[in-house]
Short mmCIF file of C-alpha atoms and ligand atoms in Angstrom, two decimals:
data_model
loop_
_atom_site.label_atom_id
_atom_site.label_comp_id
_atom_site.label_asym_id
_atom_site.label_seq_id
_atom_site.Cartn_x
_atom_site.Cartn_y
_atom_site.Cartn_z
CA UNK A 11 36.33 9.33 23.76
CA UNK A 12 36.94 12.23 21.37
CA UNK A 13 37.11 14.78 24.19
CA UNK A 14 40.48 15.80 25.58
CA UNK A 15 43.85 14.79 24.18
CA UNK A 16 44.50 12.35 27.02
CA UNK A 17 41.04 10.73 26.71
CA UNK A 18 41.53 10.27 22.97
CA UNK A 19 45.05 8.89 23.31
CA UNK A 20 43.92 6.49 26.03
CA UNK A 21 41.21 5.14 23.72
CA UNK A 22 43.68 4.79 20.84
CA UNK A 23 46.37 3.05 22.89
CA UNK A 24 43.92 0.66 24.52
CA UNK A 25 42.76 -0.37 21.06
CA UNK A 26 39.19 0.89 21.55
CA UNK A 27 39.52 3.19 18.54
CA UNK A 28 41.95 3.88 15.76
CA UNK A 29 43.34 7.24 14.68
CA UNK A 30 41.25 6.83 11.53
CA UNK A 31 38.12 6.73 13.72
CA UNK A 32 39.16 10.00 15.34
CA UNK A 33 39.48 11.59 11.92
CA UNK A 34 36.13 10.07 10.88
CA UNK A 35 34.48 11.52 13.95
CA UNK A 36 35.71 15.07 13.39
CA UNK A 37 35.03 15.01 9.63
CA UNK A 38 31.48 13.93 10.31
CA UNK A 39 31.05 16.80 12.77
CA UNK A 40 32.48 19.23 10.20
CA UNK A 41 29.86 18.03 7.71
CA UNK A 42 27.07 18.32 10.27
CA UNK A 43 28.11 21.88 11.20
CA UNK A 44 28.85 23.16 7.70
CA UNK A 45 26.42 26.05 8.16
CA UNK A 46 28.76 27.61 10.75
CA UNK A 47 31.23 28.33 7.90
CA UNK A 48 34.18 27.57 10.17
CA UNK A 49 36.36 25.94 7.51
CA UNK A 50 37.65 27.33 4.22
CA UNK A 51 39.43 24.10 3.29
CA UNK A 52 38.93 20.63 4.73
CA UNK A 53 42.00 18.41 4.28
CA UNK A 54 40.17 15.08 4.26
CA UNK A 55 42.74 13.03 2.30
CA UNK A 56 45.77 14.30 4.20
CA UNK A 57 44.01 13.65 7.50
CA UNK A 58 43.22 10.03 6.59
CA UNK A 59 46.75 9.47 5.26
CA UNK A 60 48.31 10.79 8.47
CA UNK A 61 45.91 8.78 10.63
CA UNK A 62 46.60 5.54 8.75
CA UNK A 63 50.36 6.01 9.19
CA UNK A 64 49.86 6.59 12.89
CA UNK A 65 47.67 3.51 13.25
CA UNK A 66 50.49 1.42 11.77
CA UNK A 67 52.95 2.90 14.25
CA UNK A 68 50.57 2.18 17.12
CA UNK A 69 50.29 -1.45 16.10
CA UNK A 70 54.08 -1.82 15.77
CA UNK A 71 55.22 0.11 18.83
CA UNK A 72 52.24 0.27 21.20
CA UNK A 73 52.54 2.89 23.95
CA UNK A 74 56.14 3.66 23.02
CA UNK A 75 54.82 5.55 20.01
CA UNK A 76 54.10 8.47 22.36
CA UNK A 77 57.84 9.02 22.79
CA UNK A 78 58.07 9.82 19.10
CA UNK A 79 54.61 11.32 18.70
CA UNK A 80 53.56 12.92 21.99
CA UNK A 81 50.49 14.42 20.32
CA UNK A 82 49.46 11.28 18.47
CA UNK A 83 45.88 11.36 17.21
CA UNK A 84 45.32 15.02 18.07
CA UNK A 85 43.17 16.64 15.40
CA UNK A 86 44.11 20.24 14.69
CA UNK A 87 42.84 23.04 12.46
CA UNK A 88 44.79 26.13 11.45
CA UNK A 89 43.56 29.65 10.87
CA UNK A 90 43.99 30.25 7.14
CA UNK A 91 46.85 32.61 7.95
CA UNK A 92 49.32 29.76 8.55
CA UNK A 93 51.19 28.57 5.49
CA UNK A 94 50.58 24.89 4.81
CA UNK A 95 52.71 23.31 2.11
CA UNK A 96 50.56 22.22 -0.83
CA UNK A 97 47.33 23.35 0.87
CA UNK A 98 45.64 26.59 -0.18
CA UNK A 99 46.20 29.46 2.25
CA UNK A 100 43.98 32.50 1.72
CA UNK A 101 44.33 34.73 4.82
CA UNK A 102 40.55 35.08 4.42
CA UNK A 103 41.10 37.28 1.36
CA UNK A 104 40.26 36.91 -2.32
CA UNK A 105 43.76 38.25 -3.05
CA UNK A 106 45.17 34.85 -2.01
CA UNK A 107 42.18 32.78 -3.12
CA UNK A 108 44.32 30.39 -5.15
CA UNK A 109 47.65 30.71 -3.34
CA UNK A 110 49.29 27.34 -2.61
CA UNK A 111 52.34 27.75 -0.33
CA UNK A 112 55.56 25.89 -1.09
CA UNK A 113 56.48 25.51 2.58
CA UNK A 114 54.78 25.22 5.98
CA UNK A 115 54.90 27.48 8.99
CA UNK A 116 57.17 26.34 11.85
CA UNK A 117 54.16 25.68 14.07
CA UNK A 118 52.57 23.53 11.38
CA UNK A 119 55.77 21.50 10.98
CA UNK A 120 56.19 21.11 14.71
CA UNK A 121 52.56 20.09 15.16
CA UNK A 122 52.83 17.40 12.52
CA UNK A 123 56.15 15.99 13.71
CA UNK A 124 54.66 15.73 17.21
CA UNK A 125 51.75 13.67 15.87
CA UNK A 126 48.97 16.20 15.31
CA UNK A 127 46.71 15.58 12.33
CA UNK A 128 45.59 18.55 10.22
CA UNK A 129 41.87 18.48 9.43
CA UNK A 130 41.63 21.82 7.65
CA UNK A 131 42.11 25.56 7.39
CA UNK A 132 39.73 27.84 9.21
CA UNK A 133 37.82 30.93 8.20
CA UNK A 134 38.97 34.31 9.51
CA UNK A 135 38.60 38.03 8.97
CA UNK A 136 40.60 38.95 5.86
CA UNK A 137 44.27 39.50 6.79
CA UNK A 138 43.22 39.04 10.44
CA UNK A 139 41.63 42.51 10.41
CA UNK A 140 38.50 42.34 12.51
CA UNK A 141 36.88 41.34 15.76
CA UNK A 142 33.79 39.49 14.56
CA UNK A 143 34.60 37.08 11.73
CA UNK A 144 32.31 39.08 9.42
CA UNK A 145 35.17 40.55 7.47
CA UNK A 146 36.12 37.33 5.68
CA UNK A 147 35.88 37.44 1.89
CA UNK A 148 34.38 33.94 2.18
CA UNK A 149 31.39 34.90 4.31
CA UNK A 150 30.95 35.26 8.06
CA UNK A 151 31.53 32.47 10.58
CA UNK A 152 28.53 31.92 12.87
CA UNK A 153 28.51 31.64 16.65
CA UNK A 154 27.65 28.02 17.46
CA UNK A 155 25.68 29.09 20.56
CA UNK A 156 23.32 31.23 18.47
CA UNK A 157 23.79 31.45 14.73
CA UNK A 158 22.52 35.03 14.52
CA UNK A 159 25.48 36.23 16.57
CA UNK A 160 29.18 36.62 15.78
CA UNK A 161 31.72 34.15 17.18
CA UNK A 162 34.31 36.92 17.56
CA UNK A 163 37.37 37.43 15.42
CA UNK A 164 39.60 37.53 13.70
CA UNK A 165 40.35 33.83 14.36
CA UNK A 166 36.61 33.11 14.07
CA UNK A 167 36.75 29.68 12.43
CA UNK A 168 39.42 28.41 14.81
CA UNK A 169 37.35 29.28 17.87
CA UNK A 170 34.26 27.69 16.34
CA UNK A 171 36.24 24.65 15.24
CA UNK A 172 37.05 23.88 18.89
CA UNK A 173 33.83 25.12 20.51
CA UNK A 174 31.62 23.10 18.14
CA UNK A 175 33.77 19.98 18.49
CA UNK A 176 35.17 20.04 14.93
CA UNK A 177 38.78 19.55 16.09
CA UNK A 178 40.56 18.94 19.39
CA UNK A 179 42.53 22.17 19.16
CA UNK A 180 43.19 25.00 16.74
CA UNK A 181 45.85 27.62 16.05
CA UNK A 182 45.02 31.27 15.59
CA UNK A 183 46.88 34.54 15.63
CA UNK A 184 46.44 37.34 18.14
CA UNK A 185 47.60 40.84 17.20
CA UNK A 186 45.09 42.75 19.30
CA UNK A 187 42.84 40.07 20.74
CA UNK A 188 42.06 37.70 17.87
CA UNK A 189 42.53 34.54 19.90
CA UNK A 190 41.25 35.66 23.29
CA UNK A 191 38.11 37.48 22.14
CA UNK A 192 36.67 34.68 19.93
CA UNK A 193 37.64 32.14 22.62
CA UNK A 194 35.61 34.27 25.03
CA UNK A 195 32.60 34.53 22.70
CA UNK A 196 32.63 30.77 22.05
CA UNK A 197 33.33 29.48 25.58
CA UNK A 198 36.79 27.92 25.29
CA UNK A 199 40.39 28.60 26.33
CA UNK A 200 42.46 30.95 24.17
CA UNK A 201 46.14 31.59 24.83
CA UNK A 202 48.07 34.55 23.49
CA UNK A 203 51.64 33.71 24.47
CA UNK A 204 54.47 36.12 25.22
CA UNK A 205 55.61 38.05 22.15
CA UNK A 206 58.51 36.01 20.81
CA UNK A 207 57.56 32.72 22.50
CA UNK A 208 56.21 31.05 19.34
CA UNK A 209 57.62 31.35 15.83
CA UNK A 210 55.78 33.43 13.22
CA UNK A 211 57.81 31.86 10.40
CA UNK A 212 55.30 31.03 7.69
CA UNK A 213 52.49 33.13 9.15
CA UNK A 214 50.93 35.85 6.98
CA UNK A 215 52.14 38.96 8.79
CA UNK A 216 49.69 41.55 10.05
CA UNK A 217 51.54 43.87 12.45
CA UNK A 218 54.95 42.41 13.19
CA UNK A 219 55.64 44.07 16.54
CA UNK A 220 52.31 42.76 17.91
CA UNK A 221 51.61 39.45 16.11
CA UNK A 222 51.54 36.29 18.24
CA UNK A 223 50.60 32.71 17.42
CA UNK A 224 47.95 31.45 19.83
CA UNK A 225 46.19 28.25 20.80
CA UNK A 226 42.48 27.40 21.22
CA UNK A 227 41.32 24.42 23.25
CA UNK A 228 38.30 23.20 25.16
CA UNK A 229 40.49 21.72 27.90
CA UNK A 230 43.19 23.70 29.67
CA UNK A 231 45.60 20.76 29.73
CA UNK A 232 45.40 20.48 25.94
CA UNK A 233 46.34 24.13 25.52
CA UNK A 234 49.48 23.60 27.58
CA UNK A 235 50.45 20.43 25.72
CA UNK A 236 50.13 22.11 22.35
CA UNK A 237 51.92 25.27 23.45
CA UNK A 238 54.83 23.20 24.79
CA UNK A 239 55.28 21.49 21.44
CA UNK A 240 55.35 24.63 19.30
CA UNK A 241 57.12 27.15 21.53
CA UNK A 242 60.77 28.09 21.32
CA UNK A 243 63.43 29.21 18.88
CA UNK A 244 63.60 27.90 15.33
CA UNK A 245 66.37 30.04 13.85
CA UNK A 246 63.84 31.61 11.49
CA UNK A 247 62.04 34.26 13.53
CA UNK A 248 64.55 36.69 14.99
CA UNK A 249 62.23 37.81 17.79
CA UNK A 250 62.17 34.35 19.40
CA UNK A 251 63.45 33.60 22.87
CA UNK A 252 63.18 30.61 25.15
CA UNK A 253 61.85 31.40 28.58
CA UNK A 254 59.58 30.44 31.44
CA UNK A 255 59.58 30.52 35.23
CA UNK A 256 57.79 29.35 38.37
CA UNK A 257 57.32 31.23 41.62
CA UNK A 258 56.94 28.40 44.14
CA UNK A 259 54.04 29.98 46.05
CA UNK A 260 50.45 30.91 45.45
CA UNK A 261 50.38 33.75 42.91
CA UNK A 262 48.99 37.12 44.00
CA UNK A 263 46.16 38.33 41.75
CA UNK A 264 46.00 41.98 40.70
CA UNK A 265 42.76 43.72 39.80
CA UNK A 266 43.44 46.70 37.49
CA UNK A 267 40.77 49.35 38.15
CA UNK A 268 40.90 50.63 34.58
CA UNK A 269 39.63 47.30 33.18
CA UNK A 270 36.47 47.50 35.28
CA UNK A 271 35.11 50.73 33.85
CA UNK A 272 31.60 51.75 32.79
CA UNK A 273 32.53 50.92 29.18
CA UNK A 274 32.20 47.27 30.12
CA UNK A 275 28.79 45.55 30.13
CA UNK A 276 27.67 45.02 33.76
CA UNK A 277 26.88 41.38 32.97
CA UNK A 278 30.50 40.84 32.00
CA UNK A 279 31.82 42.74 35.04
CA UNK A 280 29.58 40.91 37.48
CA UNK A 281 30.82 37.59 36.12
CA UNK A 282 34.50 38.52 36.54
CA UNK A 283 33.74 39.64 40.09
CA UNK A 284 32.27 36.19 40.73
CA UNK A 285 35.42 34.56 39.41
CA UNK A 286 37.39 36.77 41.77
CA UNK A 287 35.27 35.53 44.69
CA UNK A 288 36.15 31.96 43.71
CA UNK A 289 39.84 32.86 43.83
CA UNK A 290 39.45 34.58 47.20
CA UNK A 291 37.58 31.54 48.50
CA UNK A 292 40.50 29.41 47.32
CA UNK A 293 42.93 31.42 49.44
CA UNK A 294 44.32 33.70 46.76
CA UNK A 295 45.52 37.13 47.80
CA UNK A 296 43.90 39.83 45.70
CA UNK A 297 45.25 43.38 45.29
CA UNK A 298 43.99 46.43 43.41
CA UNK A 299 46.48 47.93 40.97
CA UNK A 300 46.54 50.95 38.66
CA UNK A 301 47.35 50.97 34.96
CA UNK A 302 46.42 54.57 34.13
CA UNK A 303 47.58 54.59 30.50
CA UNK A 304 45.19 51.77 29.59
CA UNK A 305 42.85 54.39 28.13
CA UNK A 306 45.39 55.19 25.41
CA UNK A 307 45.98 51.58 24.40
CA UNK A 308 43.41 51.42 21.62
CA UNK A 309 44.68 54.71 20.10
CA UNK A 310 48.25 53.47 20.22
CA UNK A 311 47.16 50.21 18.64
CA UNK A 312 45.31 51.92 15.78
CA UNK A 313 48.45 53.88 14.90
CA UNK A 314 51.17 51.24 15.33
CA UNK A 315 49.13 48.39 13.84
CA UNK A 316 48.02 50.09 10.57
CA UNK A 317 51.56 51.46 10.14
CA UNK A 318 52.91 47.92 10.22
CA UNK A 319 49.99 46.58 8.17
CA UNK A 320 50.74 49.12 5.44
CA UNK A 321 54.29 47.83 5.11
CA UNK A 322 53.42 44.14 5.44
CA UNK A 323 50.65 44.26 2.84
CA UNK A 324 52.87 46.07 0.35
CA UNK A 325 54.22 42.68 -0.76
CA UNK A 326 50.82 41.69 -2.17
CA UNK A 327 51.30 43.72 -5.30
CA UNK A 328 49.80 41.03 -7.53
CA UNK A 329 53.22 40.11 -8.92
CA UNK A 330 54.78 37.84 -6.33
CA UNK A 331 51.77 36.43 -4.49
CA UNK A 332 48.12 36.21 -5.25
CA UNK A 333 45.78 37.63 -7.80
CA UNK A 334 45.64 41.36 -7.72
CA UNK A 335 45.77 44.18 -5.22
CA UNK A 336 42.38 45.29 -6.52
CA UNK A 337 40.93 42.38 -4.56
CA UNK A 338 41.72 44.05 -1.22
CA UNK A 339 38.56 44.67 0.81
CA UNK A 340 37.51 47.93 2.43
CA UNK A 341 39.00 47.24 5.85
CA UNK A 342 42.46 46.37 4.50
CA UNK A 343 42.37 49.51 2.33
CA UNK A 344 41.36 51.62 5.32
CA UNK A 345 44.33 50.32 7.31
CA UNK A 346 46.80 50.70 4.45
CA UNK A 347 45.75 54.33 3.96
CA UNK A 348 45.78 55.08 7.70
CA UNK A 349 49.13 53.38 8.17
CA UNK A 350 50.74 55.13 5.23
CA UNK A 351 49.45 58.44 6.57
CA UNK A 352 50.84 58.03 10.12
CA UNK A 353 54.23 57.08 8.69
CA UNK A 354 54.38 59.89 6.15
CA UNK A 355 56.94 62.64 6.62
CA UNK A 356 55.41 65.52 8.52
CA UNK A 357 52.98 63.27 10.37
CA UNK A 358 55.41 60.62 11.60
CA UNK A 359 56.41 62.55 14.73
CA UNK A 360 52.89 63.62 15.50
CA UNK A 361 51.39 60.12 15.28
CA UNK A 362 53.78 57.19 15.00
CA UNK A 363 56.54 58.52 17.22
CA UNK A 364 54.09 59.75 19.84
CA UNK A 365 52.29 56.39 19.82
CA UNK A 366 55.62 54.62 20.31
CA UNK A 367 56.31 56.77 23.36
CA UNK A 368 52.91 56.02 24.87
CA UNK A 369 53.56 52.36 24.12
CA UNK A 370 56.61 52.59 26.39
CA UNK A 371 54.44 54.14 29.13
CA UNK A 372 52.01 51.23 28.91
CA UNK A 373 54.88 48.72 29.09
CA UNK A 374 56.36 50.49 32.12
CA UNK A 375 53.04 50.49 33.94
CA UNK A 376 52.67 46.73 33.48
CA UNK A 377 56.25 46.25 34.75
CA UNK A 378 55.42 48.34 37.78
CA UNK A 379 52.20 46.39 38.47
CA UNK A 380 54.04 43.07 38.23
CA UNK A 381 56.32 44.18 41.07
CA UNK A 382 53.43 43.76 43.49
CA UNK A 383 51.24 41.10 41.83
CA UNK A 384 51.95 37.96 39.79
CA UNK A 385 48.96 37.93 37.47
CA UNK A 386 46.19 40.34 36.51
CA UNK A 387 42.54 39.45 36.10
CA UNK A 388 40.15 41.35 33.83
CA UNK A 389 37.23 40.90 31.44
CA UNK A 390 38.19 39.80 27.91
CA UNK A 391 35.67 41.59 25.74
CA UNK A 392 33.69 44.59 26.99
CA UNK A 393 30.46 42.95 25.78
CA UNK A 394 28.77 39.63 25.27
CA UNK A 395 28.64 38.41 21.62
CA UNK A 396 26.88 40.88 19.34
CA UNK A 397 24.49 40.29 16.45
CA UNK A 398 25.82 39.74 12.95
CA UNK A 399 25.65 43.14 11.27
CA UNK A 400 25.38 45.10 14.52
CA UNK A 401 28.84 46.70 14.32
CA UNK A 402 30.04 45.94 10.81
CA UNK A 403 29.06 49.33 9.40
CA UNK A 404 30.83 51.22 12.17
CA UNK A 405 34.59 50.53 12.30
CA UNK A 406 35.10 52.56 15.48
CA UNK A 407 32.52 50.53 17.37
CA UNK A 408 34.16 47.36 16.11
CA UNK A 409 37.64 48.59 17.14
CA UNK A 410 36.40 49.21 20.68
CA UNK A 411 35.72 45.47 21.06
CA UNK A 412 39.45 45.16 21.71
CA UNK A 413 39.97 47.76 24.44
CA UNK A 414 40.74 45.11 27.05
CA UNK A 415 42.86 42.79 24.89
CA UNK A 416 45.20 45.14 22.96
CA UNK A 417 47.23 46.23 26.02
CA UNK A 418 48.77 42.74 26.34
CA UNK A 419 49.88 42.90 22.68
CA UNK A 420 51.28 46.38 23.12
CA UNK A 421 53.35 45.17 26.07
CA UNK A 422 54.16 41.75 24.59
CA UNK A 423 52.92 39.91 27.69
CA UNK A 424 51.05 36.59 27.75
CA UNK A 425 47.30 36.46 28.34
CA UNK A 426 44.79 33.65 28.61
CA UNK A 427 41.03 33.69 28.04
CA UNK A 428 39.35 31.43 30.57
CA UNK A 429 35.74 30.24 30.07
CA UNK A 430 33.50 30.76 33.09
CA UNK A 431 29.81 31.52 33.56
CA UNK A 432 26.95 32.11 31.17
CA UNK A 433 24.58 34.85 30.08
CA UNK A 434 21.47 33.56 28.29
CA UNK A 435 22.75 31.06 25.73
CA UNK A 436 26.24 32.62 25.65
CA UNK A 437 29.36 31.65 27.52
CA UNK A 438 31.29 34.26 29.49
CA UNK A 439 34.83 34.30 30.87
CA UNK A 440 37.78 36.32 32.05
CA UNK A 441 41.33 37.17 31.08
CA UNK A 442 44.51 36.42 33.01
CA UNK A 443 47.62 38.41 32.10
CA UNK A 444 51.12 37.93 33.44
CA UNK A 445 54.66 39.20 32.93
CA UNK A 446 56.67 37.95 29.95
CA UNK A 447 57.17 34.18 29.87
CA UNK A 448 54.76 33.59 32.78
CA UNK A 449 52.61 31.15 30.77
CA UNK A 450 53.24 28.39 33.33
CA UNK A 451 51.81 30.61 36.04
CA UNK A 452 48.75 31.48 33.96
CA UNK A 453 48.17 27.74 33.39
CA UNK A 454 48.64 27.07 37.09
CA UNK A 455 46.13 29.72 38.17
CA UNK A 456 43.60 28.74 35.49
CA UNK A 457 44.08 25.07 36.40
CA UNK A 458 43.38 25.79 40.02
CA UNK A 459 40.28 27.74 39.00
CA UNK A 460 39.11 24.84 36.84
CA UNK A 461 39.39 22.50 39.83
CA UNK A 462 37.67 24.91 42.20
CA UNK A 463 34.72 25.37 39.85
CA UNK A 464 34.69 21.78 38.59
CA UNK A 465 34.63 23.08 35.02
CA UNK A 466 33.81 20.65 32.20
CA UNK A 467 34.01 21.47 28.53
CA UNK A 468 31.03 20.41 26.46
CA UNK A 469 31.17 21.13 22.70
CA UNK A 470 28.09 22.94 21.41
N1 LIG B 511 40.33 43.17 16.20
C1 LIG B 511 41.66 43.67 16.11
C2 LIG B 511 41.87 44.29 14.75
O1 LIG B 511 40.97 44.33 14.01
C3 LIG B 511 42.65 42.59 16.39
C4 LIG B 511 42.90 41.68 15.25
C5 LIG B 511 43.89 40.60 15.55
O2 LIG B 511 44.26 40.37 16.71
N2 LIG B 511 44.36 39.98 14.51
O3 LIG B 511 42.93 44.74 14.43
#
């Protein structure tokens, strides 16, 4: 009854439950799973208010309410990087511990006008810097499958919110993998759309040429529904474009050799190979492709990203927003220093300019690959979830968690984390990447896979 969006809406419209019951259900789960530290703020009152209003509309208009509120009764959480009018927004950092925004992000507005009900703001690595959820100033988020392990990051609380059944869906941000990697570690879908497909207006900026707003869901259909509501131009984010296409035949799947290297845990590789067998069995054509510059992607990312971080974080000078710049944690400081260095005169050409050139190479290689295949399949994270504390003292080790996800950000292409398989108590999965604005194709391929494997989402 509280499973997918369509199940929930069916129960509401048939009168079996009210929107208030949906909110009750998720709030109770949030209380039960408090130890996971997935939420920084729970918006109990607002959720009940919104649900009561919707219940009135349902009793006046019946089914027709869906024309006005297509996502009626859908309970959503937001990474604490999305500005929510009147509701504290911390970006996971003490700097913004008591910051109350005066306006909401476009995606928040669009979610609410389509009928979604906000249940709270989720924990995340401070400023979205991290791959484990341990770098939050409000304590780590725990993996619901085993509490001694990380859920992935930086959108840690959002992934846990969906995987543990604390909300139907959640919004995160993905600059280098922060939606796909935690989705992978928690066993749910995670979409990083095309760069410029979803507005970043009202989102705390990390690295503006890479930042994307992404969606977490347990059910593939829900991911698509939510994406469709928030995508598209809003006149407030200049990078936005409307786009999308179909190909009218079975997509050809590309297997990039470089993503199947010895840096990837054999358990993870073996599982992706099994997924590939499922596709082959389903009549998909599979082709090997080469993306030779993949090996430079992480270096490019750790030049371009800190450079942009250093300019974006300059606004938190303690005067306009937040408490004091002294509250910045170690990781943010590391990136500010690194970014300022690669942009400094004398080093700009050697680092930033060179990285920009290699970025173009990576983009060109993807373009070339997409001439012969429609989508690419790869692992998401090179490892299964790691223990809390295992990588937190070694930034380089932590950075390498993103080797397979950053290329899509560098090229601005869409990518989807698909849950499939298990290793011990942990879920596994794979990544599908496609050319810009190919989200429909990614959904189509993942949907076909879901049917072929008879996949069912069960919250932990
Ligand atoms: N883990 C990567 C980083 O630390 C990606 C973060 C993100 O996508 N926000 O930069």
